[in-house]
Amino acid sequence: MLATFNLIHGAKYFKMDSLLRDAKIGRVVLIAIFLACIPRDIFTFAQTTDVTLTGGTSEPSQSPPLSGATTNVRATSGAASSSLSPTAAQTTEATPTESTQLEFNTDLGPCICDLTANGCDVNCCCDEDCSDDDRATFSECLDQNYLVDTNVCLQSSVVFRNNSPDVVQVSDPSLFCVSRDNYVDRNYYTIPDSVQTAEEFEALSTTYASYSFEALVTTNASYEYADFYKSGDPMYTIYETLSLGVLGLPQSSISSECEDSNPAAFLFDETSSCIRTVSDLASQCGMLPSLSASTYMDGFKLVSTPKFLQENPPPEPRLVNVTTESPQSTTQSTSQVTQNSTTSNTTQEPNTSPTGGTIPDENVLYYDDPRLISMETLQPLCQILFGVEAECEFPADSVPFPTYNETEESCDNVVLKVKYSITHNATDGIMAASVQVTLGSITSSQLPLAQTFEVSFEKVDAPEDTFRRSGSPGYVIGEPLLAGTRVELEDGTKLAISLRDDRNNWLTVVKSSSDGTCLTDADSRIPVVFGMDMRTGCIVEVSFSEISDICELIQEQILTALKGPLPDDYYVAMFGDSSVEVVGDWVQVLQEEVSGTPTSSVKGTCNNMVTGVHIEVIYANVGSLQNPQPKILGVKYNYADGKILSYQCSGPFCQDTSRSFTQRFEITSSVTFIDASTQPAAVIAERPSWESKLPNDFLYPFTGTST
Amino acid sequence: MAVIELYNHPVLLRYRASICTKGTIFIIIVFLLTIIPPFFLAYRSEGFWIREAFYREQPDVHFKHQILLVLYLNEGNSYIAWSTYPNFNLIEQNHLTIPVVKTREEDINRDGRNDKLYFSVEVPIPDSKNVQSVDMILVFDYRLYRFSTFHMESLAYIHHTSFASGAQFIAEGDLKLHLKQPLAHKGTDSRYNVPVVDSDSVFAADYTFSTIFNNYISRNATTSFVCDYPIWKTGRGAGQPFVIQGSVGYTEELIMYVPGFWQTIKMGWIQYLAVLIIFIFIMEKVKKFVFENQIITTIIERPIPTKNHVM
């Protein structure tokens, strides 16, 4: 019946009684069918696009032409309105022990905007507390917050409210919309019982609960100690207060600021660099624990193996008065200490050895257990200049605290570097540990302070001559190229390669200082690492007056910067693990002769100046395709062709008064890695001959091979 | 005794008429109505001739080892500039600082095409100055092979600005192709294989970002560096350089192209045929109705003489 409604598209709001007067005759027939079909209490319905809103509202006295398409016409059917609020009546009459019985298949919220009891809610047209005059002031009706079911042709939930405004919006019903719903239950929720027991609650929760903000249970079971450290585990420390911690390796995380709670990982050699912000050096110099060497070496011991903690759970953190307690009253003292443990942890009281008591304290015994490894302090290093370090004058066991030097306005004895060396023996855990700090003086211009932390591990019976390879056998990406000079062994019969100890100083390129000039000292160069194309450089400054006179000197200076300490017979290893004794595994670095000598024909210019070097490393993958091993085939230093360095005058720098102005020339140094791998040549087997089980001429017309 | 069907065969009736009769005209009209309307129907329902199609290809990208870098500092209008172009470095010699650049292109799946570029640029900066902004251009050689051989020089623009003084900028992203028009399906296309930065120029204007981008954006094919997760780390320690590091992924691209003649014809033919079959079926019914009922008079030629016909 209502399916005819589907034919109407582009609905507009419309009022019924005025429609009958204004609409076209053809429409009226259609509407007459409607009126016969729809229930009595429908006030409104949708209409086609060709009937406009204003055309429909021609009787302002009964239905004012509201743009919001609302009117103050209300239903007078008292029966319907009373049936809509049975729950409210029950709720008010119910005793506290009884609960409201909800009716099945009923819309429970007939007027959801009626929030003020005994008062009129603004724009709530269905509020019975509102008078008709109130409603006339409403600009819109808020009481239709229904989810519109787009599958239904006529939204019955909206239409069949008899105290709702007499408009309805039908949103372009589709061809296959639901015109009559004969399964009413489909449109209503089932009414669940309230939960009485925890089991019921749990059952509902597990069935329906999804992800929530409930705190995650971390799998870090720090209260369960393993039998031994595995690689990557944090190493436990015991402080003098007997509080438990882990050996920290400060590291930068979000910013470059040091995060002290980052643990060092067992068996993983690591170096980290981060910064300490010091706002006022003079006042904070002696105050900040992060600047003091003792923070990193005193007051704690390393737990050799977690099995120790498993067998000997650490006693409660000791207090000063705990030492006077007798052993018999341990339980009592424990409970007392538990109450005070938080204060003892935070107060950071220094070691309180038993002064008066003659009975040795069990906590002291615990701290003195040989399985707790104390940090051996190596002779600290002192930074004399930037990059230059020497052993300090004071003994290792009395490392001074940072002190502020008023005269030089510097903070002395500040920790610049901490180096932990830990000796282990596999499952036996840590056997020994040592720490070496590097101290230095900083001024406020050197803030924020950059600190370096290093932890390295060594097996207890490791041979002295361990050597870190750059690959096995093929080079690993990012590892420095092995390079050294060829020397004759002492007996004079055999040749070998001599490598420098510092692996970052084998094959190097120049580095620029922060003001751009060339850093010429050997330690400030950048290592050439395998696989990384590099480009570095620096700036040589020359002035107009001197440029033509000292061309050769400038050239020498440039070449020193480019080559560094590169001898003429320099050898690079083919593989990352080439033996220094097998000279045949090393290829000589090919160096082009620098062509020509610098000359000067015109004042202000230098001809034939070499200002760059390009290092080409040719390598090829060898071995299995699945596991290619790069092998270096050759290394060549290409010096750039001689350029003319000319002092170019432009702008204000050419005036006589600025003769001393220096011009800056860029010197470049670049490295490129060339992959010369040849793909394996495919050998294709001979095509198999066709062995026929049929007579040879069976397919004679097609094959043409008859006997 | 029951009769069973042993065999059957259709009987071919021939309707004949001379050329200038209504029957001939009818047949011609029906023939035209059969073959022409399907074409219009197929055409009017859109998508008859395919104008563009898509394919996927991983581009063959090589980093050209050309970089243009500008760091803005917090002091006034001061900045640091550096490039791999000597003329630019000469122009900017008062602001020149030479960084340590490390790059590496990796073919992760070893299919012969690079998959990723890793880069790291360490710029030494005096402790008194702080970096607030990074602008960097990397230049790439970009090739496609599968349909037309496409070759261009493109760039990745890596940039970030922060109110906080930086120590490190980390940008992990992908190089994405942008096509304003589809590529051809064959031939060689090297229209845009022209330098992004005119390295021969000695004029400062040719090295400004506005000039470079102005020329670049007028191309129909460009690439851009898409980095949704830039990381700006603050807190540079004394004596430490400002570090820009990250990676540029060369991902497989969805490329739009104009299909060739035979691909267009093939797709059109399939659509035409689908509609034509329906028209043939309908028109056969029409013809059968017209001739069987002799609405248009024709001579019926029966294959078997009536007298021999056995019912």
XYZ file of N, CA and C in Angstrom, chain A residues 484-692:
627
model
N 96.724 0.103 5.784
C 97.976 0.267 6.525
C 99.150 0.297 5.578
N 100.296 0.458 6.161
C 101.523 0.508 5.358
C 102.185 -0.865 5.340
N 102.956 -1.074 4.300
C 103.638 -2.360 4.195
C 105.013 -2.242 4.852
N 105.282 -3.187 5.717
C 106.573 -3.151 6.418
C 107.234 -4.516 6.288
N 108.513 -4.518 6.500
C 109.240 -5.785 6.547
C 109.283 -6.252 7.985
N 109.064 -7.519 8.165
C 109.142 -8.044 9.520
C 110.607 -8.019 9.998
N 110.776 -8.259 11.266
C 112.100 -8.083 11.865
C 113.154 -8.978 11.253
N 112.739 -10.180 10.923
C 113.753 -11.072 10.368
C 114.070 -10.738 8.916
N 113.314 -9.805 8.344
C 113.638 -9.336 7.010
C 113.251 -10.277 5.904
N 112.589 -11.352 6.231
C 112.241 -12.310 5.185
C 110.814 -12.134 4.695
N 110.027 -11.533 5.495
C 108.613 -11.522 5.176
C 108.048 -10.116 5.260
N 107.063 -9.869 4.414
C 106.401 -8.580 4.445
C 105.092 -8.699 5.219
N 104.681 -7.629 5.781
C 103.403 -7.617 6.482
C 102.832 -6.210 6.399
N 101.576 -6.102 6.819
C 100.899 -4.799 6.806
C 100.856 -4.281 8.242
N 101.219 -3.050 8.385
C 101.170 -2.437 9.713
C 99.928 -1.558 9.806
N 99.066 -1.910 10.756
C 97.830 -1.157 10.958
C 97.964 -0.270 12.175
N 97.303 0.862 12.123
C 97.252 1.689 13.327
C 96.286 1.055 14.326
N 96.473 1.373 15.595
C 95.603 0.797 16.629
C 94.191 1.347 16.536
N 94.094 2.639 16.277
C 92.782 3.273 16.225
C 92.113 2.921 14.893
N 91.036 2.170 14.967
C 90.420 1.710 13.734
C 89.726 2.847 12.990
N 89.502 3.962 13.658
C 88.903 5.101 12.966
C 89.964 5.959 12.291
N 91.153 5.484 12.233
C 92.249 6.284 11.685
C 93.003 5.539 10.602
N 92.317 4.653 9.910
C 92.996 3.863 8.877
C 93.004 4.607 7.548
N 91.825 4.782 6.995
C 91.727 5.545 5.751
C 90.755 6.679 6.040
N 91.209 7.899 5.911
C 90.423 9.015 6.433
C 90.283 10.117 5.398
N 89.268 10.944 5.637
C 89.095 12.152 4.830
C 89.036 13.349 5.775
N 89.174 14.518 5.186
C 89.310 15.736 5.975
C 87.967 16.119 6.592
N 88.045 16.842 7.681
C 86.850 17.311 8.357
C 86.979 18.808 8.577
N 85.811 19.432 8.582
C 85.801 20.877 8.736
C 85.516 21.228 10.187
N 86.141 22.282 10.665
C 85.807 22.748 12.010
C 84.525 23.570 11.936
N 84.049 24.007 13.086
C 82.759 24.687 13.082
C 82.840 26.037 12.375
N 84.042 26.618 12.271
C 84.143 27.863 11.508
C 84.557 27.595 10.064
N 84.622 26.319 9.689
C 84.828 25.974 8.289
C 86.251 25.658 7.908
N 87.192 25.967 8.775
C 88.577 25.741 8.383
C 88.930 24.270 8.485
N 90.044 23.927 7.823
C 90.427 22.524 7.768
C 91.045 22.096 9.089
N 90.595 20.969 9.594
C 91.229 20.379 10.775
C 92.317 19.450 10.261
N 93.545 19.812 10.555
C 94.656 19.085 9.943
C 95.221 18.002 10.840
N 94.896 18.043 12.125
C 95.508 17.020 12.973
C 94.907 15.653 12.684
N 95.700 14.630 12.891
C 95.359 13.295 12.429
C 94.139 12.724 13.152
N 93.888 13.159 14.371
C 92.799 12.560 15.138
C 91.438 13.133 14.762
N 91.415 14.257 14.068
C 90.146 14.896 13.764
C 89.621 14.533 12.387
N 90.142 13.492 11.819
C 89.677 13.128 10.481
C 88.557 12.094 10.575
N 87.850 11.950 9.464
C 86.691 11.057 9.452
C 87.075 9.767 8.737
N 86.789 8.639 9.334
C 87.159 7.391 8.675
C 86.281 7.115 7.459
N 86.876 6.504 6.464
C 86.118 6.033 5.309
C 85.531 4.686 5.699
N 84.205 4.612 5.685
C 83.563 3.354 6.061
C 82.961 2.718 4.830
N 82.849 1.410 4.885
C 82.440 0.680 3.693
C 80.996 0.995 3.322
N 80.771 1.227 2.061
C 79.412 1.368 1.538
C 78.838 2.756 1.611
N 79.479 3.644 2.323
C 78.933 4.988 2.488
C 79.614 5.945 1.526
N 78.833 6.507 0.634
C 79.357 7.585 -0.188
C 79.499 8.805 0.706
N 80.606 9.487 0.594
C 80.844 10.609 1.495
C 81.276 11.832 0.728
N 80.995 12.955 1.335
C 81.520 14.209 0.797
C 81.802 15.112 1.975
N 83.045 15.488 2.097
C 83.420 16.407 3.158
C 84.255 17.507 2.525
N 84.701 18.369 3.328
C 85.541 19.426 2.795
C 85.860 20.434 3.867
N 86.563 21.448 3.477
C 86.855 22.518 4.405
C 87.205 23.743 3.581
N 87.540 24.791 4.263
C 87.720 26.072 3.580
C 89.137 26.572 3.821
N 89.757 27.012 2.756
C 91.067 27.655 2.873
C 90.862 29.134 2.601
N 91.354 29.938 3.508
C 91.194 31.376 3.346
C 92.501 31.986 2.859
N 92.403 32.763 1.829
C 93.592 33.471 1.342
C 93.216 34.925 1.116
N 94.202 35.782 1.278
C 93.938 37.202 1.063
C 94.562 37.625 -0.255
N 94.093 38.713 -0.753
C 94.515 39.165 -2.071
C 96.021 39.411 -2.127
N 96.536 39.983 -1.068
C 97.938 40.378 -1.115
C 98.867 39.173 -1.179
N 98.403 38.060 -0.590
C 99.351 36.945 -0.489
C 99.077 35.854 -1.505
N 97.920 35.909 -2.167
C 97.513 34.733 -2.918
C 98.499 34.364 -4.008
N 99.027 35.346 -4.711
C 99.899 34.985 -5.825
C 101.313 34.663 -5.360
N 101.659 35.099 -4.163
C 103.022 34.874 -3.703
C 103.218 33.475 -3.129
N 102.178 32.982 -2.537
C 102.387 31.731 -1.803
C 101.542 30.615 -2.393
N 101.446 30.600 -3.706
C 100.636 29.574 -4.351
C 101.077 28.184 -3.925
N 102.367 27.969 -3.930
C 102.855 26.631 -3.605
C 102.582 26.283 -2.158
N 102.661 27.283 -1.338
C 102.391 27.041 0.081
C 100.927 26.675 0.304
N 100.068 27.395 -0.416
C 98.631 27.103 -0.297
C 98.359 25.689 -0.807
N 98.998 25.367 -1.932
C 98.779 24.044 -2.498
C 99.235 22.958 -1.535
N 100.325 23.191 -0.885
C 100.836 22.215 0.074
C 99.877 22.044 1.245
N 99.366 23.184 1.654
C 98.404 23.173 2.761
C 97.153 22.392 2.361
N 96.700 22.599 1.124
C 95.494 21.911 0.650
C 95.751 20.408 0.576
N 96.907 20.051 0.026
C 97.187 18.625 -0.133
C 97.331 17.937 1.216
N 97.892 18.636 2.170
C 97.989 18.062 3.515
C 96.612 17.777 4.069
N 95.720 18.721 3.832
C 94.367 18.521 4.326
C 93.686 17.371 3.608
N 93.922 17.281 2.308
C 93.224 16.247 1.534
C 93.762 14.858 1.836
N 95.070 14.750 1.876
C 95.661 13.421 2.006
C 95.735 12.966 3.460
N 95.947 13.913 4.340
C 96.162 13.520 5.708
C 97.480 12.774 5.808
N 97.565 11.906 6.775
C 98.838 11.173 6.924
C 98.905 9.968 6.002
N 98.673 10.182 4.723
C 98.619 9.055 3.775
C 99.983 8.850 3.154
N 100.630 7.739 3.481
C 101.919 7.480 2.851
C 101.737 7.063 1.394
N 102.831 7.016 0.674
C 102.723 6.693 -0.746
C 102.343 5.239 -0.962
N 102.930 4.361 -0.147
C 102.563 2.953 -0.323
C 101.572 2.552 0.773
N 100.326 2.800 0.461
C 99.277 2.497 1.423
C 98.470 1.344 0.867
N 98.098 0.421 1.732
C 97.423 -0.779 1.260
C 96.057 -0.908 1.933
N 95.076 -1.337 1.155
C 93.728 -1.535 1.676
C 93.391 -3.015 1.572
N 92.776 -3.532 2.617
C 92.454 -4.956 2.652
C 91.293 -5.256 1.711
N 91.400 -6.401 1.033
C 90.323 -6.799 0.127
C 89.090 -7.218 0.917
N 89.333 -7.899 2.001
C 88.227 -8.370 2.826
C 88.300 -7.709 4.205
N 87.169 -7.771 4.893
C 87.120 -7.174 6.223
C 87.930 -7.943 7.245
N 88.371 -9.155 6.899
C 89.157 -9.941 7.855
C 90.499 -10.348 7.264
N 90.977 -9.564 6.300
C 92.253 -9.934 5.691
C 93.358 -9.936 6.743
N 94.198 -10.945 6.647
C 95.289 -11.064 7.607
C 96.415 -10.114 7.228
N 96.993 -9.496 8.253
C 98.068 -8.548 7.973
C 99.320 -9.263 7.485
N 99.350 -10.543 7.691
C 100.556 -11.266 7.276
C 100.483 -11.720 5.830
N 99.285 -11.746 5.279
C 99.148 -12.148 3.877
C 99.053 -10.868 3.050
N 100.178 -10.428 2.579
C 100.222 -9.137 1.884
C 99.461 -9.208 0.571
N 99.347 -10.394 0.020
C 98.649 -10.546 -1.245
C 97.171 -10.231 -1.162
N 96.623 -10.241 0.060
C 95.212 -9.916 0.226
C 94.970 -8.415 0.337
N 95.986 -7.654 0.112
C 95.843 -6.208 0.253
C 96.155 -5.552 -1.091
N 95.382 -4.580 -1.445
C 95.630 -3.876 -2.702
C 96.198 -2.502 -2.395
N 97.137 -2.106 -3.251
C 97.756 -0.805 -3.027
C 96.811 0.309 -3.471
N 96.772 1.360 -2.706
C 95.965 2.527 -3.072
C 96.654 3.213 -4.241
N 95.919 3.323 -5.341
C 96.482 3.985 -6.507
C 96.350 5.484 -6.324
N 97.437 6.155 -6.476
C 97.403 7.613 -6.319
C 97.913 8.262 -7.591
N 97.080 9.127 -8.098
C 97.469 9.893 -9.268
C 98.509 10.922 -8.846
N 99.472 11.109 -9.697
C 100.411 12.196 -9.431
C 99.679 13.517 -9.619
N 99.907 14.399 -8.715
C 99.310 15.728 -8.867
C 99.980 16.389 -10.058
N 99.144 16.694 -11.058
C 99.726 17.167 -12.314
C 100.076 18.649 -12.207
N 101.258 18.952 -12.630
C 101.680 20.345 -12.720
C 101.942 20.957 -11.361
N 102.548 22.060 -11.376
C 102.832 22.783 -10.144
C 102.118 24.125 -10.223
N 101.731 24.624 -9.063
C 101.022 25.901 -9.090
C 101.916 27.029 -9.577
N 101.373 27.815 -10.405
C 102.098 28.981 -10.902
C 101.206 30.198 -10.727
N 101.818 31.314 -10.843
C 101.043 32.540 -10.743
C 101.474 33.472 -11.851
N 100.573 33.772 -12.739
C 100.900 34.667 -13.846
C 100.403 36.082 -13.564
N 99.204 36.146 -13.006
C 98.610 37.454 -12.728
C 98.506 37.608 -11.219
N 98.628 38.831 -10.755
C 98.481 39.042 -9.314
C 97.044 38.724 -8.908
N 96.954 37.951 -7.886
C 95.610 37.605 -7.404
C 95.126 36.266 -7.888
N 95.935 35.556 -8.671
C 95.477 34.243 -9.121
C 96.562 33.219 -8.890
N 96.104 31.991 -8.718
C 97.003 30.842 -8.686
C 96.492 29.863 -9.720
N 97.329 29.512 -10.668
C 96.924 28.522 -11.663
C 97.258 27.125 -11.173
N 96.609 26.169 -11.793
C 96.962 24.763 -11.559
C 96.837 24.344 -10.105
N 95.810 24.800 -9.460
C 95.653 24.442 -8.053
C 94.722 23.235 -7.932
N 95.174 22.251 -7.191
C 94.338 21.079 -6.923
C 93.525 21.369 -5.670
N 92.208 21.341 -5.807
C 91.375 21.686 -4.644
C 90.459 20.559 -4.218
N 90.680 19.384 -4.758
C 89.781 18.317 -4.329
C 90.357 16.955 -4.612
N 89.892 15.992 -3.870
C 90.269 14.606 -4.132
C 88.997 13.772 -4.123
N 88.967 12.823 -5.033
C 87.819 11.937 -5.130
C 88.336 10.514 -4.996
N 87.919 9.853 -3.941
C 88.411 8.499 -3.676
C 87.386 7.516 -4.228
N 87.824 6.681 -5.137
C 86.927 5.681 -5.707
C 87.316 4.307 -5.167
N 86.352 3.620 -4.660
C 86.576 2.262 -4.165
C 85.714 1.338 -5.012
N 86.353 0.447 -5.720
C 85.603 -0.509 -6.541
C 85.539 -1.825 -5.786
N 84.334 -2.314 -5.643
C 84.181 -3.596 -4.961
C 83.254 -4.474 -5.780
N 83.254 -5.746 -5.473
C 82.370 -6.684 -6.162
C 81.922 -7.722 -5.156
N 80.695 -8.139 -5.316
C 80.194 -9.196 -4.448
C 80.711 -10.538 -4.948
N 81.161 -11.343 -4.031
C 81.617 -12.688 -4.376
C 80.876 -13.678 -3.480
N 80.989 -14.935 -3.840
C 80.331 -15.968 -3.040
C 78.928 -16.233 -3.537
N 78.119 -16.745 -2.622
C 76.774 -17.154 -2.991
C 75.893 -15.940 -3.258
N 74.933 -16.132 -4.186
C 74.014 -15.039 -4.495
C 73.168 -14.695 -3.283
N 72.856 -15.717 -2.483
C 72.034 -15.470 -1.300
C 72.806 -14.736 -0.222
N 74.099 -14.889 -0.228
C 74.921 -14.318 0.838
C 76.145 -13.649 0.221
N 75.931 -12.540 -0.459
C 77.058 -11.922 -1.153
C 78.066 -11.330 -0.170
N 79.332 -11.486 -0.488
C 80.406 -10.945 0.346
C 81.177 -9.933 -0.477
N 81.107 -8.670 -0.106
C 81.820 -7.679 -0.902
C 83.335 -7.791 -0.736
N 83.992 -7.662 -1.845
C 85.453 -7.727 -1.848
C 85.956 -6.487 -2.570
N 86.902 -5.816 -1.971
C 87.410 -4.590 -2.584
C 88.413 -4.966 -3.671
N 88.192 -4.426 -4.864
C 89.069 -4.733 -5.983
C 90.169 -3.693 -6.133
N 89.842 -2.461 -5.759
C 90.859 -1.436 -5.904
C 90.402 -0.117 -5.322
N 91.383 0.692 -4.958
C 91.104 2.013 -4.395
C 91.977 3.010 -5.135
N 91.368 4.108 -5.510
C 92.151 5.099 -6.265
C 91.834 6.491 -5.767
N 92.894 7.271 -5.606
C 92.748 8.689 -5.252
C 92.824 9.498 -6.543
N 91.735 10.156 -6.894
C 91.748 11.017 -8.071
C 91.813 12.462 -7.602
N 92.890 13.119 -7.948
C 92.963 14.539 -7.605
C 92.313 15.337 -8.711
N 91.559 16.327 -8.296
C 90.832 17.128 -9.282
C 91.830 17.848 -10.176
N 91.382 18.123 -11.369
C 92.247 18.835 -12.306
C 92.563 20.220 -11.750
N 93.726 20.681 -12.153
C 94.175 21.965 -11.648
C 93.204 23.085 -11.988
N 92.828 23.817 -10.961
C 91.900 24.916 -11.173
C 92.634 26.240 -10.991
N 91.992 27.265 -11.438
C 92.547 28.595 -11.225
C 91.841 29.186 -10.014
N 92.627 29.413 -8.987
C 92.072 30.108 -7.835
C 92.319 31.586 -8.067
N 91.277 32.313 -8.253
C 91.496 33.738 -8.472
C 90.675 34.519 -7.461
N 91.317 35.545 -7.000
C 90.671 36.408 -6.031
C 89.659 37.245 -6.785
N 88.392 36.938 -6.574
C 87.353 37.623 -7.328
C 86.883 38.834 -6.552
N 86.974 39.963 -7.209
C 86.540 41.186 -6.561
C 85.114 41.485 -6.944
N 84.305 41.613 -5.963
C 82.949 42.050 -6.259
C 82.408 42.698 -5.007
N 81.700 43.733 -5.198
C 81.087 44.394 -4.067
C 82.077 45.171 -3.232
N 81.761 45.326 -1.982
C 82.554 46.228 -1.143
C 83.925 45.670 -0.777
N 84.168 44.380 -1.059
C 85.419 43.790 -0.566
C 86.611 44.183 -1.408
N 86.386 44.843 -2.515
C 87.503 45.207 -3.372
C 88.030 46.583 -3.081
N 87.360 47.269 -2.178
C 87.859 48.603 -1.863
C 89.235 48.480 -1.221
N 90.008 49.508 -1.374
C 91.372 49.498 -0.864
C 91.414 49.270 0.637
N 90.414 49.809 1.302
C 90.435 49.704 2.754
C 90.256 48.268 3.216
N 89.683 47.426 2.374
C 89.475 46.051 2.808
C 90.421 45.107 2.089
N 91.609 45.548 1.874
C 92.584 44.699 1.195
C 92.830 43.412 1.978
N 92.713 43.538 3.257
C 93.028 42.377 4.086
C 91.919 41.337 4.049
N 90.846 41.638 3.351
C 89.748 40.680 3.297
C 90.218 39.375 2.670
N 89.824 38.311 3.313
C 90.255 37.018 2.803
C 89.116 36.371 2.036
N 89.496 35.724 0.980
C 88.490 34.992 0.223
C 88.567 33.522 0.608
N 87.396 32.878 0.617
C 87.328 31.502 1.087
C 87.152 30.569 -0.094
N 88.013 29.608 -0.197
C 87.902 28.612 -1.260
C 87.582 27.258 -0.650
N 86.673 26.594 -1.292
C 86.233 25.304 -0.778
C 87.145 24.198 -1.268
N 87.497 23.332 -0.359
C 88.286 22.150 -0.701
C 87.401 20.940 -0.466
N 87.298 20.102 -1.431
C 86.360 18.992 -1.292
C 87.085 17.667 -1.277
N 86.483 16.774 -0.575
C 87.019 15.431 -0.482
C 85.821 14.506 -0.532
N 85.818 13.584 -1.469
C 84.631 12.740 -1.611
C 85.034 11.289 -1.792
N 84.136 10.425 -1.396
C 84.366 8.986 -1.495
C 83.169 8.379 -2.209
N 83.426 7.490 -3.139
C 82.315 6.785 -3.765
C 82.650 5.303 -3.836
N 81.634 4.506 -3.636
C 81.803 3.053 -3.714
C 81.118 2.559 -4.977
N 81.867 1.864 -5.793
C 81.341 1.418 -7.080
C 81.188 -0.096 -7.030
N 79.974 -0.534 -7.281
C 79.698 -1.971 -7.275
C 80.000 -2.526 -8.661
N 81.018 -3.355 -8.766
C 81.389 -3.923 -10.050
C 81.041 -5.402 -10.090
N 80.007 -5.792 -9.387
C 79.627 -7.206 -9.380
C 79.125 -7.616 -10.748
N 79.568 -8.756 -11.174
C 79.035 -9.309 -12.427
C 78.050 -10.394 -12.061
N 76.900 -10.322 -12.686
C 75.883 -11.336 -12.428
C 76.356 -12.669 -12.981
N 75.981 -13.745 -12.330
C 76.399 -15.059 -12.845
C 75.786 -15.298 -14.211
N 76.597 -15.804 -15.121
C 76.103 -16.080 -16.469
C 75.241 -17.328 -16.411
N 74.054 -17.243 -16.975
C 73.151 -18.383 -16.950
C 73.574 -19.388 -18.017
N 73.785 -20.607 -17.634
C 74.093 -21.674 -18.585
C 72.822 -22.495 -18.774
N 72.298 -22.462 -19.977
C 71.029 -23.143 -20.226
C 71.321 -24.520 -20.809
N 70.719 -25.511 -20.196
C 70.945 -26.889 -20.656
C 70.341 -27.090 -22.041
N 70.843 -28.071 -22.723
C 70.353 -28.365 -24.066
C 68.907 -28.828 -23.985
N 68.171 -28.460 -25.009
C 66.760 -28.808 -24.982
C 66.595 -30.330 -25.054
N 65.737 -30.881 -24.204
C 65.624 -32.356 -24.230
C 64.976 -32.832 -25.537
N 65.430 -33.962 -26.020
C 64.847 -34.510 -27.249
C 63.538 -35.205 -26.896
N 62.657 -35.182 -27.845
C 61.305 -35.716 -27.589
C 61.293 -37.212 -27.840
N 61.118 -37.928 -26.764
C 61.121 -39.382 -26.915
C 59.692 -39.854 -27.069
N 59.365 -40.266 -28.254
C 57.987 -40.623 -28.563
C 57.753 -42.107 -28.358
